[in-house]
Amino acid sequence: EAPRLRIAVNADSLATWVLEALSAHPELLFDVVVDDQDHSMAWLKRGEVSAAITASATPPQGCNSTPLGSMRYLATASPVFVQKHFVPAVDKSSLSRAPMLVFNSKDRLQDIWMKQYFEVIHSTAQHFIPSTQAFVEAQVRGMGWGVNPEQIIQSELASGQLVTLLPSADLQVPLYWQCSRLMEQALAGVTRSIKAVSGTYLHRISAV
């Protein structure tokens, strides 16, 4: 039987680019654990996976960390939703009341976006939609606003089904590939594929 490799990946990377990297390795079987990029490193720390895609630059003890790039997110909603909830403006007041989509209880991207641009801490009305595809569809159907990877919503933006809440107000989430040093040799090929494919999809991580 082919060797099985268990890795932790955030849902948005899995939905956009990771499978392209993994499919380059038919000699391996993959057991992919999906968790938020702020929590995936915990799997590596506990020794439950051999590698993880994470938002943390600092690896757990006994692991290496390689910067991959930043995933660019945009806050969007349907035009009808914007008319109903964000006229005359997207501001602290309207954001605190407008229904917001959240992937799951670990998803803080919407809160981070609000804090970055409006110093808003919290929206009271939330839908939990734990599917990347359904998250976009819920916005198209006018259920709420949310933050999506730019690549996932290109056709919806082009067709006008979704619009950005603020022009140029993106959110950059840096991603890193972390793997156990004990598995470094066994993972060398997969690491090369992850680095190569992420380089075509992700933005360069800006220096702080």
PDB file of N, CA and C in Angstrom, residues 85-161:
ATOM      1  N   HIS A  85     -28.841  47.019   3.452  1.00  0.00           N
ATOM      2  CA  HIS A  85     -28.153  47.161   4.742  1.00  0.00           C
ATOM      3  C   HIS A  85     -27.059  48.236   4.777  1.00  0.00           C
ATOM      4  N   PHE A  86     -26.525  48.614   3.612  1.00  0.00           N
ATOM      5  CA  PHE A  86     -25.358  49.506   3.609  1.00  0.00           C
ATOM      6  C   PHE A  86     -25.583  50.820   2.865  1.00  0.00           C
ATOM      7  N   VAL A  87     -26.827  51.224   2.723  1.00  0.00           N
ATOM      8  CA  VAL A  87     -27.131  52.554   2.183  1.00  0.00           C
ATOM      9  C   VAL A  87     -27.639  53.383   3.365  1.00  0.00           C
ATOM     10  N   PRO A  88     -27.064  54.564   3.615  1.00  0.00           N
ATOM     11  CA  PRO A  88     -26.163  55.305   2.739  1.00  0.00           C
ATOM     12  C   PRO A  88     -24.692  54.900   2.786  1.00  0.00           C
ATOM     13  N   ALA A  89     -24.260  54.120   3.785  1.00  0.00           N
ATOM     14  CA  ALA A  89     -22.810  53.867   3.862  1.00  0.00           C
ATOM     15  C   ALA A  89     -22.501  52.568   4.580  1.00  0.00           C
ATOM     16  N   VAL A  90     -21.338  52.014   4.227  1.00  0.00           N
ATOM     17  CA  VAL A  90     -20.747  50.934   5.026  1.00  0.00           C
ATOM     18  C   VAL A  90     -19.993  51.634   6.154  1.00  0.00           C
ATOM     19  N   ASP A  91     -20.482  51.506   7.372  1.00  0.00           N
ATOM     20  CA  ASP A  91     -19.821  52.172   8.499  1.00  0.00           C
ATOM     21  C   ASP A  91     -20.019  51.324   9.767  1.00  0.00           C
ATOM     22  N   LYS A  92     -19.520  51.846  10.876  1.00  0.00           N
ATOM     23  CA  LYS A  92     -19.602  51.107  12.138  1.00  0.00           C
ATOM     24  C   LYS A  92     -21.037  50.690  12.455  1.00  0.00           C
ATOM     25  N   SER A  93     -21.939  51.623  12.275  1.00  0.00           N
ATOM     26  CA  SER A  93     -23.330  51.394  12.628  1.00  0.00           C
ATOM     27  C   SER A  93     -23.964  50.308  11.754  1.00  0.00           C
ATOM     28  N   SER A  94     -23.810  50.421  10.441  1.00  0.00           N
ATOM     29  CA  SER A  94     -24.437  49.440   9.542  1.00  0.00           C
ATOM     30  C   SER A  94     -23.774  48.070   9.681  1.00  0.00           C
ATOM     31  N   LEU A  95     -22.457  48.033   9.883  1.00  0.00           N
ATOM     32  CA  LEU A  95     -21.761  46.756  10.044  1.00  0.00           C
ATOM     33  C   LEU A  95     -22.175  46.037  11.329  1.00  0.00           C
ATOM     34  N   SER A  96     -22.448  46.778  12.361  1.00  0.00           N
ATOM     35  CA  SER A  96     -22.818  46.146  13.634  1.00  0.00           C
ATOM     36  C   SER A  96     -24.202  45.497  13.554  1.00  0.00           C
ATOM     37  N   ARG A  97     -25.021  45.929  12.582  1.00  0.00           N
ATOM     38  CA  ARG A  97     -26.388  45.400  12.480  1.00  0.00           C
ATOM     39  C   ARG A  97     -26.583  44.427  11.313  1.00  0.00           C
ATOM     40  N   ALA A  98     -25.842  44.571  10.230  1.00  0.00           N
ATOM     41  CA  ALA A  98     -26.070  43.763   9.026  1.00  0.00           C
ATOM     42  C   ALA A  98     -25.713  42.293   9.279  1.00  0.00           C
ATOM     43  N   PRO A  99     -26.549  41.346   8.838  1.00  0.00           N
ATOM     44  CA  PRO A  99     -26.215  39.925   8.999  1.00  0.00           C
ATOM     45  C   PRO A  99     -24.873  39.594   8.343  1.00  0.00           C
ATOM     46  N   MET A 100     -24.063  38.861   9.067  1.00  0.00           N
ATOM     47  CA  MET A 100     -22.702  38.528   8.631  1.00  0.00           C
ATOM     48  C   MET A 100     -22.570  37.016   8.522  1.00  0.00           C
ATOM     49  N   LEU A 101     -21.823  36.546   7.531  1.00  0.00           N
ATOM     50  CA  LEU A 101     -21.571  35.119   7.382  1.00  0.00           C
ATOM     51  C   LEU A 101     -20.252  34.759   8.047  1.00  0.00           C
ATOM     52  N   VAL A 102     -20.263  33.643   8.767  1.00  0.00           N
ATOM     53  CA  VAL A 102     -19.063  33.141   9.427  1.00  0.00           C
ATOM     54  C   VAL A 102     -18.936  31.668   9.057  1.00  0.00           C
ATOM     55  N   PHE A 103     -17.722  31.227   8.732  1.00  0.00           N
ATOM     56  CA  PHE A 103     -17.513  29.836   8.308  1.00  0.00           C
ATOM     57  C   PHE A 103     -17.820  28.872   9.452  1.00  0.00           C
ATOM     58  N   ASN A 104     -17.216  29.131  10.604  1.00  0.00           N
ATOM     59  CA  ASN A 104     -17.492  28.355  11.823  1.00  0.00           C
ATOM     60  C   ASN A 104     -17.020  29.174  13.022  1.00  0.00           C
ATOM     61  N   SER A 105     -17.085  28.594  14.205  1.00  0.00           N
ATOM     62  CA  SER A 105     -16.762  29.357  15.419  1.00  0.00           C
ATOM     63  C   SER A 105     -15.305  29.813  15.477  1.00  0.00           C
ATOM     64  N   LYS A 106     -14.427  29.186  14.674  1.00  0.00           N
ATOM     65  CA  LYS A 106     -13.012  29.579  14.674  1.00  0.00           C
ATOM     66  C   LYS A 106     -12.703  30.689  13.674  1.00  0.00           C
ATOM     67  N   ASP A 107     -13.645  30.974  12.788  1.00  0.00           N
ATOM     68  CA  ASP A 107     -13.410  31.930  11.697  1.00  0.00           C
ATOM     69  C   ASP A 107     -13.468  33.369  12.220  1.00  0.00           C
ATOM     70  N   ARG A 108     -12.325  34.045  12.154  1.00  0.00           N
ATOM     71  CA  ARG A 108     -12.267  35.432  12.635  1.00  0.00           C
ATOM     72  C   ARG A 108     -12.011  36.437  11.506  1.00  0.00           C
ATOM     73  N   LEU A 109     -12.046  35.980  10.261  1.00  0.00           N
ATOM     74  CA  LEU A 109     -11.669  36.859   9.148  1.00  0.00           C
ATOM     75  C   LEU A 109     -12.569  38.092   9.026  1.00  0.00           C
ATOM     76  N   GLN A 110     -13.885  37.883   9.215  1.00  0.00           N
ATOM     77  CA  GLN A 110     -14.800  39.030   9.124  1.00  0.00           C
ATOM     78  C   GLN A 110     -14.495  40.038  10.233  1.00  0.00           C
ATOM     79  N   ASP A 111     -14.256  39.540  11.452  1.00  0.00           N
ATOM     80  CA  ASP A 111     -13.932  40.429  12.582  1.00  0.00           C
ATOM     81  C   ASP A 111     -12.628  41.187  12.327  1.00  0.00           C
ATOM     82  N   ILE A 112     -11.637  40.479  11.773  1.00  0.00           N
ATOM     83  CA  ILE A 112     -10.343  41.124  11.490  1.00  0.00           C
ATOM     84  C   ILE A 112     -10.521  42.224  10.451  1.00  0.00           C
ATOM     85  N   TRP A 113     -11.315  41.936   9.411  1.00  0.00           N
ATOM     86  CA  TRP A 113     -11.557  42.941   8.365  1.00  0.00           C
ATOM     87  C   TRP A 113     -12.257  44.170   8.953  1.00  0.00           C
ATOM     88  N   MET A 114     -13.282  43.959   9.773  1.00  0.00           N
ATOM     89  CA  MET A 114     -14.007  45.090  10.378  1.00  0.00           C
ATOM     90  C   MET A 114     -13.094  45.912  11.274  1.00  0.00           C
ATOM     91  N   LYS A 115     -12.252  45.202  12.039  1.00  0.00           N
ATOM     92  CA  LYS A 115     -11.347  45.919  12.952  1.00  0.00           C
ATOM     93  C   LYS A 115     -10.323  46.721  12.154  1.00  0.00           C
ATOM     94  N   GLN A 116      -9.821  46.117  11.073  1.00  0.00           N
ATOM     95  CA  GLN A 116      -8.784  46.785  10.269  1.00  0.00           C
ATOM     96  C   GLN A 116      -9.293  48.073   9.629  1.00  0.00           C
ATOM     97  N   TYR A 117     -10.534  48.059   9.151  1.00  0.00           N
ATOM     98  CA  TYR A 117     -11.032  49.217   8.399  1.00  0.00           C
ATOM     99  C   TYR A 117     -11.997  50.113   9.170  1.00  0.00           C
ATOM    100  N   PHE A 118     -12.622  49.593  10.232  1.00  0.00           N
ATOM    101  CA  PHE A 118     -13.650  50.380  10.911  1.00  0.00           C
ATOM    102  C   PHE A 118     -13.523  50.409  12.425  1.00  0.00           C
ATOM    103  N   GLU A 119     -12.550  49.677  12.973  1.00  0.00           N
ATOM    104  CA  GLU A 119     -12.444  49.571  14.425  1.00  0.00           C
ATOM    105  C   GLU A 119     -13.724  49.011  15.040  1.00  0.00           C
ATOM    106  N   VAL A 120     -14.459  48.218  14.257  1.00  0.00           N
ATOM    107  CA  VAL A 120     -15.655  47.550  14.770  1.00  0.00           C
ATOM    108  C   VAL A 120     -15.219  46.200  15.324  1.00  0.00           C
ATOM    109  N   ILE A 121     -15.692  45.851  16.480  1.00  0.00           N
ATOM    110  CA  ILE A 121     -15.249  44.606  17.088  1.00  0.00           C
ATOM    111  C   ILE A 121     -16.176  43.444  16.739  1.00  0.00           C
ATOM    112  N   HIS A 122     -17.483  43.718  16.619  1.00  0.00           N
ATOM    113  CA  HIS A 122     -18.394  42.581  16.544  1.00  0.00           C
ATOM    114  C   HIS A 122     -19.666  42.925  15.789  1.00  0.00           C
ATOM    115  N   SER A 123     -20.177  41.923  15.071  1.00  0.00           N
ATOM    116  CA  SER A 123     -21.506  42.034  14.462  1.00  0.00           C
ATOM    117  C   SER A 123     -22.417  41.073  15.220  1.00  0.00           C
ATOM    118  N   THR A 124     -23.597  41.537  15.562  1.00  0.00           N
ATOM    119  CA  THR A 124     -24.470  40.707  16.397  1.00  0.00           C
ATOM    120  C   THR A 124     -25.193  39.611  15.607  1.00  0.00           C
ATOM    121  N   ALA A 125     -25.543  39.896  14.348  1.00  0.00           N
ATOM    122  CA  ALA A 125     -26.310  38.935  13.545  1.00  0.00           C
ATOM    123  C   ALA A 125     -25.363  38.091  12.688  1.00  0.00           C
ATOM    124  N   GLN A 126     -25.299  36.787  12.970  1.00  0.00           N
ATOM    125  CA  GLN A 126     -24.356  35.923  12.246  1.00  0.00           C
ATOM    126  C   GLN A 126     -25.019  34.639  11.768  1.00  0.00           C
ATOM    127  N   HIS A 127     -24.697  34.259  10.514  1.00  0.00           N
ATOM    128  CA  HIS A 127     -25.031  32.932  10.004  1.00  0.00           C
ATOM    129  C   HIS A 127     -23.736  32.114  10.019  1.00  0.00           C
ATOM    130  N   PHE A 128     -23.794  30.863  10.437  1.00  0.00           N
ATOM    131  CA  PHE A 128     -22.640  29.962  10.346  1.00  0.00           C
ATOM    132  C   PHE A 128     -22.828  29.053   9.132  1.00  0.00           C
ATOM    133  N   ILE A 129     -21.928  29.197   8.143  1.00  0.00           N
ATOM    134  CA  ILE A 129     -22.022  28.429   6.886  1.00  0.00           C
ATOM    135  C   ILE A 129     -20.684  27.712   6.657  1.00  0.00           C
ATOM    136  N   PRO A 130     -20.535  26.458   7.128  1.00  0.00           N
ATOM    137  CA  PRO A 130     -19.221  25.797   7.104  1.00  0.00           C
ATOM    138  C   PRO A 130     -18.881  25.091   5.790  1.00  0.00           C
ATOM    139  N   SER A 131     -19.068  25.789   4.676  1.00  0.00           N
ATOM    140  CA  SER A 131     -18.711  25.247   3.361  1.00  0.00           C
ATOM    141  C   SER A 131     -18.264  26.402   2.492  1.00  0.00           C
ATOM    142  N   THR A 132     -17.103  26.280   1.887  1.00  0.00           N
ATOM    143  CA  THR A 132     -16.562  27.381   1.065  1.00  0.00           C
ATOM    144  C   THR A 132     -17.526  27.735  -0.061  1.00  0.00           C
ATOM    145  N   GLN A 133     -18.049  26.721  -0.731  1.00  0.00           N
ATOM    146  CA  GLN A 133     -18.971  26.948  -1.854  1.00  0.00           C
ATOM    147  C   GLN A 133     -20.290  27.562  -1.376  1.00  0.00           C
ATOM    148  N   ALA A 134     -20.849  27.001  -0.300  1.00  0.00           N
ATOM    149  CA  ALA A 134     -22.124  27.502   0.224  1.00  0.00           C
ATOM    150  C   ALA A 134     -21.977  28.906   0.815  1.00  0.00           C
ATOM    151  N   PHE A 135     -20.792  29.226   1.308  1.00  0.00           N
ATOM    152  CA  PHE A 135     -20.503  30.554   1.868  1.00  0.00           C
ATOM    153  C   PHE A 135     -20.706  31.622   0.794  1.00  0.00           C
ATOM    154  N   VAL A 136     -20.208  31.315  -0.421  1.00  0.00           N
ATOM    155  CA  VAL A 136     -20.373  32.248  -1.549  1.00  0.00           C
ATOM    156  C   VAL A 136     -21.837  32.286  -1.985  1.00  0.00           C
ATOM    157  N   GLU A 137     -22.464  31.114  -2.074  1.00  0.00           N
ATOM    158  CA  GLU A 137     -23.864  31.064  -2.521  1.00  0.00           C
ATOM    159  C   GLU A 137     -24.782  31.818  -1.569  1.00  0.00           C
ATOM    160  N   ALA A 138     -24.501  31.710  -0.266  1.00  0.00           N
ATOM    161  CA  ALA A 138     -25.313  32.429   0.720  1.00  0.00           C
ATOM    162  C   ALA A 138     -25.239  33.940   0.502  1.00  0.00           C
ATOM    163  N   GLN A 139     -24.071  34.425   0.080  1.00  0.00           N
ATOM    164  CA  GLN A 139     -23.932  35.852  -0.217  1.00  0.00           C
ATOM    165  C   GLN A 139     -24.704  36.219  -1.485  1.00  0.00           C
ATOM    166  N   VAL A 140     -24.562  35.389  -2.520  1.00  0.00           N
ATOM    167  CA  VAL A 140     -25.276  35.644  -3.772  1.00  0.00           C
ATOM    168  C   VAL A 140     -26.787  35.696  -3.516  1.00  0.00           C
ATOM    169  N   ARG A 141     -27.261  34.856  -2.591  1.00  0.00           N
ATOM    170  CA  ARG A 141     -28.696  34.802  -2.269  1.00  0.00           C
ATOM    171  C   ARG A 141     -29.122  35.888  -1.278  1.00  0.00           C
ATOM    172  N   GLY A 142     -28.176  36.734  -0.884  1.00  0.00           N
ATOM    173  CA  GLY A 142     -28.535  37.880  -0.046  1.00  0.00           C
ATOM    174  C   GLY A 142     -28.710  37.588   1.433  1.00  0.00           C
ATOM    175  N   MET A 143     -28.107  36.486   1.900  1.00  0.00           N
ATOM    176  CA  MET A 143     -28.262  36.146   3.326  1.00  0.00           C
ATOM    177  C   MET A 143     -27.380  36.994   4.232  1.00  0.00           C
ATOM    178  N   GLY A 144     -26.236  37.422   3.722  1.00  0.00           N
ATOM    179  CA  GLY A 144     -25.317  38.199   4.549  1.00  0.00           C
ATOM    180  C   GLY A 144     -24.093  38.604   3.757  1.00  0.00           C
ATOM    181  N   TRP A 145     -23.194  39.326   4.422  1.00  0.00           N
ATOM    182  CA  TRP A 145     -21.917  39.691   3.798  1.00  0.00           C
ATOM    183  C   TRP A 145     -20.825  38.824   4.411  1.00  0.00           C
ATOM    184  N   GLY A 146     -19.725  38.675   3.695  1.00  0.00           N
ATOM    185  CA  GLY A 146     -18.622  37.885   4.231  1.00  0.00           C
ATOM    186  C   GLY A 146     -17.336  38.155   3.488  1.00  0.00           C
ATOM    187  N   VAL A 147     -16.257  37.593   4.022  1.00  0.00           N
ATOM    188  CA  VAL A 147     -14.924  37.778   3.455  1.00  0.00           C
ATOM    189  C   VAL A 147     -14.525  36.488   2.718  1.00  0.00           C
ATOM    190  N   ASN A 148     -14.214  36.622   1.432  1.00  0.00           N
ATOM    191  CA  ASN A 148     -13.889  35.458   0.584  1.00  0.00           C
ATOM    192  C   ASN A 148     -12.509  35.585  -0.041  1.00  0.00           C
ATOM    193  N   PRO A 149     -11.856  34.443  -0.330  1.00  0.00           N
ATOM    194  CA  PRO A 149     -10.633  34.501  -1.139  1.00  0.00           C
ATOM    195  C   PRO A 149     -10.981  35.070  -2.509  1.00  0.00           C
ATOM    196  N   GLU A 150     -10.187  36.008  -2.971  1.00  0.00           N
ATOM    197  CA  GLU A 150     -10.428  36.682  -4.254  1.00  0.00           C
ATOM    198  C   GLU A 150     -10.642  35.675  -5.393  1.00  0.00           C
ATOM    199  N   GLN A 151      -9.843  34.590  -5.401  1.00  0.00           N
ATOM    200  CA  GLN A 151      -9.918  33.632  -6.508  1.00  0.00           C
ATOM    201  C   GLN A 151     -11.263  32.925  -6.593  1.00  0.00           C
ATOM    202  N   ILE A 152     -11.902  32.714  -5.454  1.00  0.00           N
ATOM    203  CA  ILE A 152     -13.143  31.936  -5.425  1.00  0.00           C
ATOM    204  C   ILE A 152     -14.327  32.710  -5.994  1.00  0.00           C
ATOM    205  N   ILE A 153     -14.277  34.042  -5.913  1.00  0.00           N
ATOM    206  CA  ILE A 153     -15.459  34.843  -6.283  1.00  0.00           C
ATOM    207  C   ILE A 153     -15.265  35.658  -7.562  1.00  0.00           C
ATOM    208  N   GLN A 154     -14.249  35.324  -8.367  1.00  0.00           N
ATOM    209  CA  GLN A 154     -13.992  36.125  -9.566  1.00  0.00           C
ATOM    210  C   GLN A 154     -15.187  36.169 -10.515  1.00  0.00           C
ATOM    211  N   SER A 155     -15.827  35.011 -10.753  1.00  0.00           N
ATOM    212  CA  SER A 155     -16.952  35.001 -11.704  1.00  0.00           C
ATOM    213  C   SER A 155     -18.161  35.751 -11.137  1.00  0.00           C
ATOM    214  N   GLU A 156     -18.384  35.638  -9.822  1.00  0.00           N
ATOM    215  CA  GLU A 156     -19.515  36.347  -9.199  1.00  0.00           C
ATOM    216  C   GLU A 156     -19.303  37.869  -9.232  1.00  0.00           C
ATOM    217  N   LEU A 157     -18.058  38.291  -9.053  1.00  0.00           N
ATOM    218  CA  LEU A 157     -17.757  39.724  -9.147  1.00  0.00           C
ATOM    219  C   LEU A 157     -17.905  40.210 -10.590  1.00  0.00           C
ATOM    220  N   ALA A 158     -17.420  39.398 -11.528  1.00  0.00           N
ATOM    221  CA  ALA A 158     -17.485  39.780 -12.951  1.00  0.00           C
ATOM    222  C   ALA A 158     -18.932  39.876 -13.432  1.00  0.00           C
ATOM    223  N   SER A 159     -19.796  38.969 -12.932  1.00  0.00           N
ATOM    224  CA  SER A 159     -21.200  38.961 -13.381  1.00  0.00           C
ATOM    225  C   SER A 159     -22.058  39.974 -12.615  1.00  0.00           C
ATOM    226  N   GLY A 160     -21.495  40.547 -11.541  1.00  0.00           N
ATOM    227  CA  GLY A 160     -22.252  41.502 -10.747  1.00  0.00           C
ATOM    228  C   GLY A 160     -23.134  40.865  -9.689  1.00  0.00           C
ATOM    229  N   GLN A 161     -23.028  39.513  -9.517  1.00  0.00           N
ATOM    230  CA  GLN A 161     -23.813  38.845  -8.466  1.00  0.00           C
ATOM    231  C   GLN A 161     -23.323  39.257  -7.080  1.00  0.00           C
TER     232      GLN A 161
END
